C-alpha cells in the first residue's frame, strides 16, 4: 500500500465528498475555508517540520523494530502490577476483535445486550470475591478508584460530621505509593486532610470521616483488619479496603471483616502489564451507597412476560442525564478490559481461579523457605505472593541487582537493605529456582534445587482464610473448553452493534477511530509484558 493510501482508507472524507461539502457551504477550497475561519495571527507561517509519511507496511516493520528493543526480562516487581496469562480464546475473540473493541458506551440497551451481559459478569465476579452486594462496571485504575471511594465517603458524611467539618481521612502508609500520591492530588480541591500512618496506632476523632487500608498490605503482609474496622466504625468512619482481587480467592473477603467499600485492580485477571496500565479497576460497596458510588452499574429488568433484559441502572448518576450533578464522569469505565477480566473468570471458573491463587502462594511459600535457609530475613509473617527480604551483613544490594540482571530478572529494591519480590500466574518452577540462585550466589552459598513435587504451603490462619463460596453462578461453570468459550463470546457479540456491523448511532472517542494497523501492536508481548 502506498504512502498516501492510509489517509484515503481511514481518515476520509474522499475528494468527491470534500467537493460536495465545499459546494454546500459556498467555499471554493479547503485553503479558502481555513482563511475564512482561522485568524491569520494564529495560523502557522510555514508547514510543520515532519518527515515523509510511511506506508502501513513500512509502519508495521518500523514498530516491530522498536518493539524488539524492549528487553523481555522476567519481572517480580509487583507493587500492584503482575504478570498474567491472557487466554488466547479471549485475546483473539475479544481484545483483537473489533466486534468488542469498537463498541460504544451502552446507553442504548437494545443494541448492547451482549456487552451488558459481559459487564454484568464482571460485576458478579467483583461482588462475589469482595463479598459486597453491589459492584460497578469498572473504573480507570486502582489509585483513582481509591480516590473515588474517599470522595464518596466525604460527600456521604452525616449532617453532624459536616457541621463539625470532619475533613480528615486516615490512609495506611502500607498503601501502594502511587495510590497515596493520587489520594493527595484528589484530596486537595475538596479540602480533605490526609492522615498517613500505621493502622494499628491511629486514633480516630470527630474530625475523621473515613479510613483506607491495603489488603494484603503494600509490603506483602496480610493483616487481620477486623479490630481496626471496629475501631473505625466506633468513630463513625467507614472503611475502604484496597484489595488484591486474586488473593480474595483465598482470603476473607473485605465485606466479612468489616470494610464498607472495596476497590482495586482487576489486572490480575488476564490483563497484560502494558507498562502499568491500562487495566480495569473495580468498586464494590454496601447497598446504602448505591446512589452515591461512582461509575455505571449494569442491572437486569424483567418484563410482564418474564423475559429478562440488561440495562444501565441508576442512569441519573451519569453525565449524559444529570450533567454537573452526576456522581461520575461518563469516561470512567474501562469496559473492554472489564469484559476481558470477567471472561477470564468465566473461562477458569471457581476451581480454576482458586488453583491459580493457590499455585502462586505455594511457589511463594517454598521460595520463602529456601531464601531463609540462605541467611536472609523474610519480614512478612503471613503472605499471599510477596516477600519482603532483609539482606544479611556481607550481602549488598548491588550484588543482588547484578546477579538478577545477569539472569534477566527485575526485582523491587526498596532501600539499601530491602528487596521485595512478588510472584504471579506466570511464575514457573524454573523461575523459582532462578530466584533462589540469585540470593544464594549473592550470599556465596550453594542453592537448593526445588521441583513441583515440593510445592506446598501452610494453611492461612483461620481469621484470614476464606470460608464463603464464590462464582457459583452457571455462567462461571459452563464454558471451560475453548470451543464452548469461543461460542459464548460470539453469542454475546452477535447481540451487539459495533463498527464491524454498522455506523454507531452515538458519537464516540473509543478505539473504533483507530485503524487495524494502529491497533495491531497492542497485543505484542514486547509491549504488553513490560512492567
Coordinates of C-alpha atoms in Angstrom, one line a residue:
X1 CA 0.0 0.0 0.0
X2 CA 1.4 3.4 -1.0
X3 CA 2.3 6.2 1.5
X4 CA -0.8 8.2 0.7
X5 CA -3.2 5.2 0.9
X6 CA -3.6 5.3 4.7
X7 CA -5.3 8.7 4.7
X8 CA -7.6 7.7 1.9
X9 CA -8.6 4.4 3.5
X10 CA -9.1 5.5 7.1
X11 CA -9.5 9.2 7.6
X12 CA -11.8 10.5 4.9
X13 CA -13.7 12.3 3.6
X14 CA -12.9 11.4 0.0
X15 CA -12.1 14.1 -2.5
X16 CA -15.5 14.0 -4.2
X17 CA -17.1 14.3 -0.7
X18 CA -14.9 17.3 0.1
X19 CA -16.1 19.0 -3.1
X20 CA -19.8 18.3 -2.2
X21 CA -19.4 19.8 1.3
X22 CA -17.5 22.9 0.0
X23 CA -20.2 23.4 -2.6
X24 CA -22.9 23.3 0.2
X25 CA -21.2 25.9 2.4
X26 CA -20.3 28.1 -0.6
X27 CA -16.5 27.9 -0.4
X28 CA -14.1 27.2 -3.3
X29 CA -11.4 25.2 -1.5
X30 CA -10.2 23.9 1.9
X31 CA -7.5 26.7 1.9
X32 CA -10.2 29.3 1.3
X33 CA -12.2 27.8 4.2
X34 CA -9.2 28.0 6.5
X35 CA -8.6 31.6 5.6
X36 CA -12.2 32.5 6.3
X37 CA -12.4 30.7 9.7
X38 CA -8.9 30.7 11.3
X39 CA -7.4 34.1 12.1
X40 CA -4.2 34.8 10.3
X41 CA -2.5 35.7 13.6
X42 CA -2.7 32.1 14.8
X43 CA -2.0 30.3 11.6
X44 CA 1.4 28.7 11.0
X45 CA 3.6 30.7 8.7
X46 CA 5.3 27.6 7.3
X47 CA 4.5 23.9 7.1
X48 CA 5.2 21.6 10.1
X49 CA 8.7 20.0 10.0
X50 CA 7.5 16.4 9.7
X51 CA 9.2 13.5 7.9
X52 CA 7.6 11.9 4.9
X53 CA 4.8 9.6 5.9
X54 CA 5.2 5.8 5.9
X55 CA 3.0 3.2 4.2
X56 CA 1.1 0.8 6.5
X57 CA 3.6 -2.0 5.6
X58 CA 6.6 0.2 6.4
X59 CA 4.9 1.3 9.7
X60 CA 4.4 -2.3 10.9
X61 CA 8.0 -3.1 10.1
X62 CA 9.2 0.1 11.9
X63 CA 7.1 -0.6 15.0
X64 CA 8.4 -4.2 15.2
X65 CA 11.9 -2.8 15.2
X66 CA 11.1 -0.5 18.0
X67 CA 9.4 -3.3 20.0
X68 CA 12.4 -5.5 19.6
X69 CA 14.5 -3.0 21.6
X70 CA 12.5 -3.8 24.7
X71 CA 14.2 -6.3 26.9
X72 CA 11.8 -9.1 27.9
X73 CA 13.0 -9.7 31.4
X74 CA 11.1 -11.8 33.9
X75 CA 9.6 -9.3 36.3
X76 CA 8.9 -9.8 40.0
X77 CA 8.5 -6.1 40.9
X78 CA 4.8 -6.4 41.9
X79 CA 3.6 -3.1 43.6
X80 CA 0.1 -3.6 42.1
X81 CA 1.2 -4.9 38.6
X82 CA 1.7 -8.6 37.9
X83 CA 2.4 -10.9 35.0
X84 CA -0.7 -12.6 33.7
X85 CA -1.7 -15.2 31.1
X86 CA -4.4 -13.9 28.8
X87 CA -6.2 -17.0 27.4
X88 CA -5.8 -17.0 23.7
X89 CA -9.6 -17.5 23.2
X90 CA -10.1 -14.1 24.9
X91 CA -7.1 -12.5 23.3
X92 CA -8.2 -13.3 19.7
X93 CA -12.0 -13.2 20.2
X94 CA -12.2 -10.0 22.4
X95 CA -9.0 -8.0 22.6
X96 CA -8.2 -8.2 18.9
X97 CA -11.9 -8.3 17.8
X98 CA -13.5 -5.0 16.5
X99 CA -16.9 -6.5 17.4
X100 CA -15.8 -5.8 21.0
X101 CA -13.2 -3.1 20.9
X102 CA -15.2 -0.7 18.8
X103 CA -18.5 -1.0 20.7
X104 CA -19.6 2.3 22.3
X105 CA -21.0 3.0 25.8
X106 CA -24.2 1.0 26.2
X107 CA -26.6 4.0 26.5
X108 CA -28.9 2.2 24.0
X109 CA -29.6 -1.1 25.8
X110 CA -31.4 -2.7 22.9
X111 CA -28.3 -2.7 20.8
X112 CA -25.9 -3.6 23.7
X113 CA -27.3 -6.8 25.2
X114 CA -24.1 -8.7 24.6
X115 CA -21.7 -6.4 26.3
X116 CA -24.1 -5.6 29.0
X117 CA -24.2 -9.3 29.9
X118 CA -20.4 -9.4 29.8
X119 CA -20.1 -6.4 32.1
X120 CA -22.7 -7.9 34.5
X121 CA -20.4 -11.0 34.6
X122 CA -17.6 -8.6 35.6
X123 CA -19.7 -7.1 38.3
X124 CA -20.7 -10.5 39.6
X125 CA -17.0 -11.6 39.8
X126 CA -16.2 -8.5 41.8
X127 CA -19.2 -8.8 44.1
X128 CA -18.6 -12.5 44.8
X129 CA -14.9 -12.1 45.5
X130 CA -15.2 -8.9 47.7
X131 CA -18.4 -10.1 49.5
X132 CA -20.4 -6.9 48.7
X133 CA -23.9 -6.9 47.2
X134 CA -23.2 -4.2 44.6
X135 CA -20.3 -3.5 42.2
X136 CA -19.9 -1.1 39.3
X137 CA -19.0 -1.7 35.7
X138 CA -15.3 -0.7 36.3
X139 CA -13.2 2.5 36.9
X140 CA -10.0 3.6 35.4
X141 CA -7.3 2.2 37.7
X142 CA -6.8 1.2 41.4
X143 CA -5.4 4.5 42.5
X144 CA -8.3 6.6 41.1
X145 CA -10.8 4.1 42.4
X146 CA -9.4 4.6 45.9
X147 CA -9.7 8.4 45.4
X148 CA -13.3 7.9 44.2
X149 CA -14.0 5.9 47.4
X150 CA -12.5 8.7 49.6
X151 CA -14.6 11.4 47.8
X152 CA -17.8 9.3 48.0
X153 CA -17.4 8.9 51.8
X154 CA -16.6 12.6 52.1
X155 CA -19.8 13.5 50.2
X156 CA -21.8 11.0 52.2
X157 CA -20.9 12.4 55.6
X158 CA -23.6 12.8 58.2
X159 CA -25.0 16.3 58.9
X160 CA -23.3 16.2 62.3
X161 CA -19.9 15.4 60.6
X162 CA -20.4 18.2 58.1
X163 CA -21.2 20.6 60.9
X164 CA -18.0 19.6 62.7
X165 CA -16.1 20.0 59.5
X166 CA -14.9 16.4 59.6
X167 CA -12.3 16.6 56.8
X168 CA -9.7 14.1 57.9
X169 CA -9.2 10.8 56.1
X170 CA -6.9 8.1 57.5
X171 CA -4.6 6.5 54.9
X172 CA -2.5 3.5 55.8
X173 CA 1.2 4.0 55.0
X174 CA 1.1 0.5 53.6
X175 CA -0.9 1.6 50.5
X176 CA 1.0 1.4 47.3
X177 CA 2.9 4.7 46.8
X178 CA 1.1 5.5 43.5
X179 CA -2.3 5.3 45.3
X180 CA -1.1 7.6 48.1
X181 CA 0.1 10.1 45.5
X182 CA -3.3 10.1 43.7
X183 CA -5.2 10.4 47.0
X184 CA -3.0 13.5 47.8
X185 CA -3.9 15.1 44.5
X186 CA -7.6 14.4 44.6
X187 CA -7.9 15.4 48.3
X188 CA -6.6 18.9 47.8
X189 CA -9.6 20.5 46.0
X190 CA -12.0 19.1 48.5
X191 CA -10.1 20.4 51.5
X192 CA -9.6 16.9 52.7
X193 CA -6.7 16.4 55.1
X194 CA -4.9 13.0 54.8
X195 CA -3.6 11.4 58.0
X196 CA -1.0 8.9 56.7
X197 CA 0.3 6.4 59.3
X198 CA 0.1 3.0 60.9
X199 CA -3.4 1.5 61.1
X200 CA -2.5 -0.2 64.4
X201 CA -1.7 3.2 66.0
X202 CA -4.1 5.7 64.6
X203 CA -6.6 7.3 67.0
X204 CA -9.9 8.3 65.4
X205 CA -11.5 11.6 66.4
X206 CA -14.6 13.6 65.4
X207 CA -12.7 15.3 62.6
X208 CA -12.1 11.9 60.8
X209 CA -14.7 10.8 58.3
X210 CA -13.2 7.6 56.9
X211 CA -10.2 5.3 56.5
X212 CA -8.4 3.2 53.9
X213 CA -6.1 0.2 54.1
X214 CA -4.4 -2.2 51.6
X215 CA -5.2 -5.9 51.7
X216 CA -2.7 -7.6 51.5
X217 CA -0.6 -4.6 52.5
X218 CA 1.7 -2.9 50.0
X219 CA 4.8 -4.7 51.5
X220 CA 3.1 -8.1 51.3
X221 CA 1.9 -8.7 54.9
X222 CA -1.7 -9.9 55.3
X223 CA -3.2 -8.1 58.3
X224 CA -6.4 -9.0 60.0
X225 CA -8.2 -5.7 60.0
X226 CA -11.3 -6.8 62.0
X227 CA -10.3 -4.8 65.1
X228 CA -9.3 -1.8 63.0
X229 CA -12.7 -1.8 61.3
X230 CA -14.5 -1.9 64.7
X231 CA -12.4 1.0 65.9
X232 CA -13.1 2.9 62.7
X233 CA -16.8 2.3 62.9
X234 CA -16.9 3.3 66.6
X235 CA -15.7 6.7 65.3
X236 CA -18.5 6.7 62.7
X237 CA -15.8 6.2 60.0
X238 CA -16.5 3.8 57.1
X239 CA -13.5 1.7 55.9
X240 CA -12.2 1.3 52.4
X241 CA -10.2 -1.8 51.5
X242 CA -7.9 -1.7 48.5
X243 CA -7.9 -5.4 47.9
X244 CA -5.9 -7.7 45.5
X245 CA -8.8 -9.4 43.8
X246 CA -6.9 -12.7 43.0
X247 CA -5.9 -13.0 46.6
X248 CA -9.6 -13.0 47.6
X249 CA -9.9 -16.5 46.3
X250 CA -8.0 -17.5 49.4
X251 CA -8.5 -14.6 51.9
X252 CA -11.5 -13.5 53.9
X253 CA -13.5 -11.0 51.7
X254 CA -13.3 -7.4 52.9
X255 CA -17.1 -7.2 53.5
X256 CA -16.7 -10.1 56.0
X257 CA -14.1 -8.4 58.2
X258 CA -15.9 -5.1 58.3
X259 CA -15.0 -3.0 55.3
X260 CA -17.7 -0.8 53.8
X261 CA -16.1 -0.3 50.4
X262 CA -13.6 -2.4 48.4
X263 CA -11.6 -1.1 45.4
X264 CA -8.7 -2.4 43.4
X265 CA -7.4 -3.5 40.1
X266 CA -8.6 -6.5 38.0
X267 CA -5.3 -6.5 36.1
X268 CA -4.5 -9.9 37.6
X269 CA -7.5 -11.4 35.8
X270 CA -5.7 -11.9 32.5
X271 CA -4.9 -8.3 31.5
X272 CA -1.3 -7.7 30.2
X273 CA 1.0 -5.5 32.2
X274 CA 1.3 -2.8 29.5
X275 CA 3.9 -0.7 31.4
X276 CA 1.5 -0.4 34.3
X277 CA -1.8 0.1 32.5
X278 CA -4.5 0.4 31.4
X279 CA -6.4 -2.1 33.5
X280 CA -10.0 -2.1 34.7
X281 CA -10.4 -1.0 38.4
X282 CA -13.3 -2.3 40.4
X283 CA -15.5 -0.6 43.0
X284 CA -17.8 -2.6 45.3
X285 CA -19.8 -1.5 48.3
X286 CA -22.9 -1.8 50.5
X287 CA -26.5 -1.1 49.3
X288 CA -26.6 2.1 51.3
X289 CA -24.0 3.7 49.0
X290 CA -25.5 2.6 45.7
X291 CA -26.8 6.1 44.8
X292 CA -23.5 7.7 45.7
X293 CA -21.0 5.3 44.3
X294 CA -19.1 6.4 41.1
X295 CA -19.2 4.7 37.7
X296 CA -22.1 3.0 36.0
X297 CA -24.0 -0.1 37.2
X298 CA -25.5 -2.8 34.9
X299 CA -28.7 -4.3 36.1
X300 CA -31.5 -6.7 34.9
X301 CA -35.1 -5.8 34.1
X302 CA -37.9 -8.3 33.7
X303 CA -40.9 -7.6 31.5
X304 CA -44.6 -8.6 32.0
X305 CA -43.9 -11.9 30.2
X306 CA -41.0 -12.7 32.5
X307 CA -38.3 -12.0 29.8
X308 CA -35.0 -10.6 31.2
X309 CA -33.1 -7.7 29.6
X310 CA -29.9 -6.0 30.7
X311 CA -29.7 -2.2 31.1
X312 CA -27.8 0.5 32.7
X313 CA -29.3 1.0 36.2
X314 CA -29.5 4.3 38.1
X315 CA -28.6 6.3 35.0
X316 CA -29.3 9.6 36.7
X317 CA -25.9 9.3 38.2
X318 CA -24.4 9.7 34.7
X319 CA -23.4 12.9 33.0
X320 CA -25.4 12.2 29.9
X321 CA -28.5 12.7 32.0
X322 CA -27.6 14.7 35.1
X323 CA -24.6 16.7 33.9
X324 CA -22.9 18.6 36.8
X325 CA -24.8 16.6 39.5
X326 CA -23.6 13.2 38.2
X327 CA -21.6 11.0 40.6
X328 CA -19.2 10.0 37.8
X329 CA -17.6 11.2 34.6
X330 CA -19.0 9.3 31.6
X331 CA -15.5 8.1 30.7
X332 CA -14.8 6.4 34.0
X333 CA -15.3 2.8 32.6
X334 CA -12.6 0.5 31.2
X335 CA -15.2 -1.6 29.6
X336 CA -13.1 -3.6 27.1
X337 CA -10.6 -4.7 29.9
X338 CA -13.5 -5.3 32.3
X339 CA -15.1 -7.6 29.7
X340 CA -11.8 -9.4 29.4
X341 CA -11.4 -9.8 33.2
X342 CA -14.9 -11.0 33.5
X343 CA -14.4 -13.5 30.7
X344 CA -11.2 -14.7 32.4
X345 CA -13.3 -15.7 35.4
X346 CA -15.9 -17.3 33.2
X347 CA -13.3 -19.4 31.4
X348 CA -11.4 -20.5 34.6
X349 CA -14.4 -20.7 36.9
X350 CA -14.2 -21.0 40.7
X351 CA -11.9 -24.0 40.7
X352 CA -9.5 -22.5 38.1
X353 CA -9.3 -19.1 39.9
X354 CA -8.7 -20.8 43.2
X355 CA -6.0 -23.1 41.7
X356 CA -4.2 -20.1 40.2
X357 CA -4.2 -18.3 43.5
X358 CA -3.0 -21.5 45.4
X359 CA -0.2 -22.2 42.9
X360 CA 1.1 -18.6 43.4
X361 CA 1.0 -19.0 47.2
X362 CA 2.7 -22.4 47.1
X363 CA 5.6 -21.1 44.9
X364 CA 5.9 -18.0 47.2
X365 CA 5.9 -20.3 50.2
X366 CA 8.7 -22.6 49.0
X367 CA 10.8 -19.6 47.8
X368 CA 10.4 -18.0 51.3
X369 CA 11.6 -21.2 52.9
X370 CA 14.7 -21.6 50.7
X371 CA 15.7 -17.9 50.9
X372 CA 15.5 -18.0 54.8
X373 CA 17.8 -21.1 54.7
X374 CA 20.4 -18.9 52.9
X375 CA 20.6 -16.5 55.9
X376 CA 18.1 -13.8 54.7
X377 CA 15.3 -12.5 56.9
X378 CA 11.8 -12.5 55.4
X379 CA 9.7 -10.0 57.3
X380 CA 6.1 -11.0 56.4
X381 CA 4.6 -13.5 58.8
X382 CA 1.5 -14.1 56.6
X383 CA 1.7 -13.5 52.9
X384 CA 0.0 -14.3 49.6
X385 CA 2.5 -13.6 46.8
X386 CA 5.0 -11.0 48.1
X387 CA 8.2 -11.4 50.2
X388 CA 10.0 -8.6 52.0
X389 CA 13.6 -9.7 52.3
X390 CA 16.2 -8.0 54.5
X391 CA 19.8 -8.6 53.5
X392 CA 22.2 -10.1 56.0
X393 CA 25.5 -8.4 56.7
X394 CA 28.0 -9.2 54.0
X395 CA 25.4 -9.1 51.2
X396 CA 25.0 -5.9 49.3
X397 CA 22.0 -4.7 47.3
X398 CA 24.4 -4.1 44.3
X399 CA 25.3 -7.8 44.3
X400 CA 21.6 -8.8 44.3
X401 CA 21.0 -6.4 41.4
X402 CA 23.9 -7.6 39.3
X403 CA 23.1 -11.3 39.8
X404 CA 19.4 -10.6 39.0
X405 CA 20.2 -8.7 35.8
X406 CA 22.6 -11.4 34.7
X407 CA 19.6 -13.7 34.7
X408 CA 17.4 -11.1 33.1
X409 CA 15.2 -10.7 36.2
X410 CA 13.7 -7.5 37.6
X411 CA 13.2 -7.2 41.4
X412 CA 12.0 -4.2 43.5
X413 CA 14.8 -2.7 45.6
X414 CA 13.1 -0.6 48.4
X415 CA 16.3 0.6 50.0
X416 CA 20.0 -0.5 50.6
X417 CA 19.0 -3.5 52.7
X418 CA 15.5 -4.5 51.5
X419 CA 14.3 -6.4 48.4
X420 CA 10.7 -7.1 47.6
X421 CA 9.6 -9.8 45.1
X422 CA 6.1 -10.8 44.0
X423 CA 5.2 -14.0 42.2
X424 CA 2.3 -14.3 39.8
X425 CA 0.4 -16.6 37.5
X426 CA 3.3 -16.7 35.0
X427 CA 5.9 -17.8 37.6
X428 CA 7.3 -21.2 36.8
X429 CA 9.3 -23.6 39.0
X430 CA 12.3 -22.7 36.8
X431 CA 11.7 -19.0 37.8
X432 CA 11.6 -20.0 41.5
X433 CA 15.0 -21.8 41.1
X434 CA 16.5 -18.8 39.3
X435 CA 15.5 -16.6 42.2
X436 CA 17.0 -19.0 44.7
X437 CA 20.2 -19.0 42.7
X438 CA 20.3 -15.2 42.8
X439 CA 20.1 -15.0 46.5
X440 CA 22.4 -18.0 47.0
X441 CA 25.1 -16.6 44.8
X442 CA 24.9 -13.1 46.5
X443 CA 25.4 -14.9 49.9
X444 CA 28.1 -17.1 48.4
X445 CA 26.3 -20.2 49.2
X446 CA 25.1 -23.3 47.2
X447 CA 21.5 -23.1 46.1
X448 CA 19.0 -25.9 46.7
X449 CA 17.0 -27.2 43.7
X450 CA 13.3 -27.4 44.1
X451 CA 10.7 -29.2 41.9
X452 CA 6.9 -29.3 41.6
X453 CA 6.6 -32.2 44.0
X454 CA 7.9 -30.0 46.8
X455 CA 5.2 -27.3 46.3
X456 CA 3.0 -26.9 49.4
X457 CA 2.0 -24.2 51.8
X458 CA 0.9 -23.9 55.3
X459 CA -2.8 -23.1 55.8
X460 CA -3.6 -19.5 56.4
X461 CA -4.7 -18.5 59.9
X462 CA -8.4 -19.1 60.5
X463 CA -9.1 -15.4 60.7
X464 CA -7.5 -14.8 57.3
X465 CA -8.7 -17.8 55.4
X466 CA -11.8 -17.5 53.1
X467 CA -14.7 -19.7 54.2
X468 CA -17.5 -18.3 51.9
X469 CA -18.2 -19.6 48.4
X470 CA -17.9 -17.6 45.2
X471 CA -18.5 -17.9 41.4
X472 CA -21.4 -20.4 41.9
X473 CA -23.5 -18.9 39.1
X474 CA -24.0 -21.1 36.0
X475 CA -22.0 -18.7 33.7
X476 CA -18.8 -19.5 35.7
X477 CA -19.4 -23.2 35.5
X478 CA -20.4 -23.8 31.9
X479 CA -17.7 -22.6 29.4
X480 CA -14.4 -24.2 30.4
X481 CA -13.4 -25.6 27.0
X482 CA -12.1 -23.3 24.3
X483 CA -14.9 -24.2 21.9
X484 CA -17.6 -23.5 24.5
X485 CA -15.9 -20.2 25.4
X486 CA -15.5 -19.1 21.8
X487 CA -19.2 -19.8 21.1
X488 CA -20.3 -17.9 24.2
X489 CA -18.2 -14.9 23.3
X490 CA -19.6 -15.0 19.7
X491 CA -23.1 -15.3 21.0
X492 CA -22.8 -12.1 23.1
X493 CA -21.0 -10.3 20.2
X494 CA -23.9 -11.1 17.9
X495 CA -26.3 -9.3 20.3
X496 CA -24.4 -6.0 19.9
X497 CA -24.0 -3.3 17.4
X498 CA -20.4 -2.2 16.8
X499 CA -18.4 -0.8 13.9
X500 CA -17.8 -4.2 12.3
X501 CA -21.6 -4.2 11.5
X502 CA -22.7 -0.6 11.3
X503 CA -22.0 3.0 12.0
X504 CA -22.8 3.5 15.7
X505 CA -25.6 6.0 16.3
X506 CA -23.8 7.9 19.1
X507 CA -20.6 9.8 18.8
X508 CA -17.5 8.2 20.4
X509 CA -13.9 8.7 21.4
X510 CA -13.3 4.9 21.6
X511 CA -10.8 2.8 19.8
X512 CA -13.2 2.4 16.8
X513 CA -11.5 5.6 15.5
X514 CA -8.2 3.7 15.1
X515 CA -7.2 1.7 12.1
X516 CA -6.3 -2.0 12.5
X517 CA -2.6 -1.1 11.7
X518 CA -2.6 1.3 14.6
X519 CA -4.0 -1.3 16.9
X520 CA -2.0 -4.3 15.8
X521 CA 0.9 -3.9 18.2
X522 CA -1.2 -3.7 21.4
X523 CA -1.2 -7.5 21.9
X524 CA 2.5 -7.9 21.2
X525 CA 4.3 -9.2 24.3
X526 CA 7.2 -6.8 23.7
X527 CA 4.8 -4.0 24.7
X528 CA 2.2 -6.0 26.8
X529 CA 4.6 -7.7 29.2
X530 CA 6.7 -4.8 30.3
X531 CA 6.2 -3.7 33.9

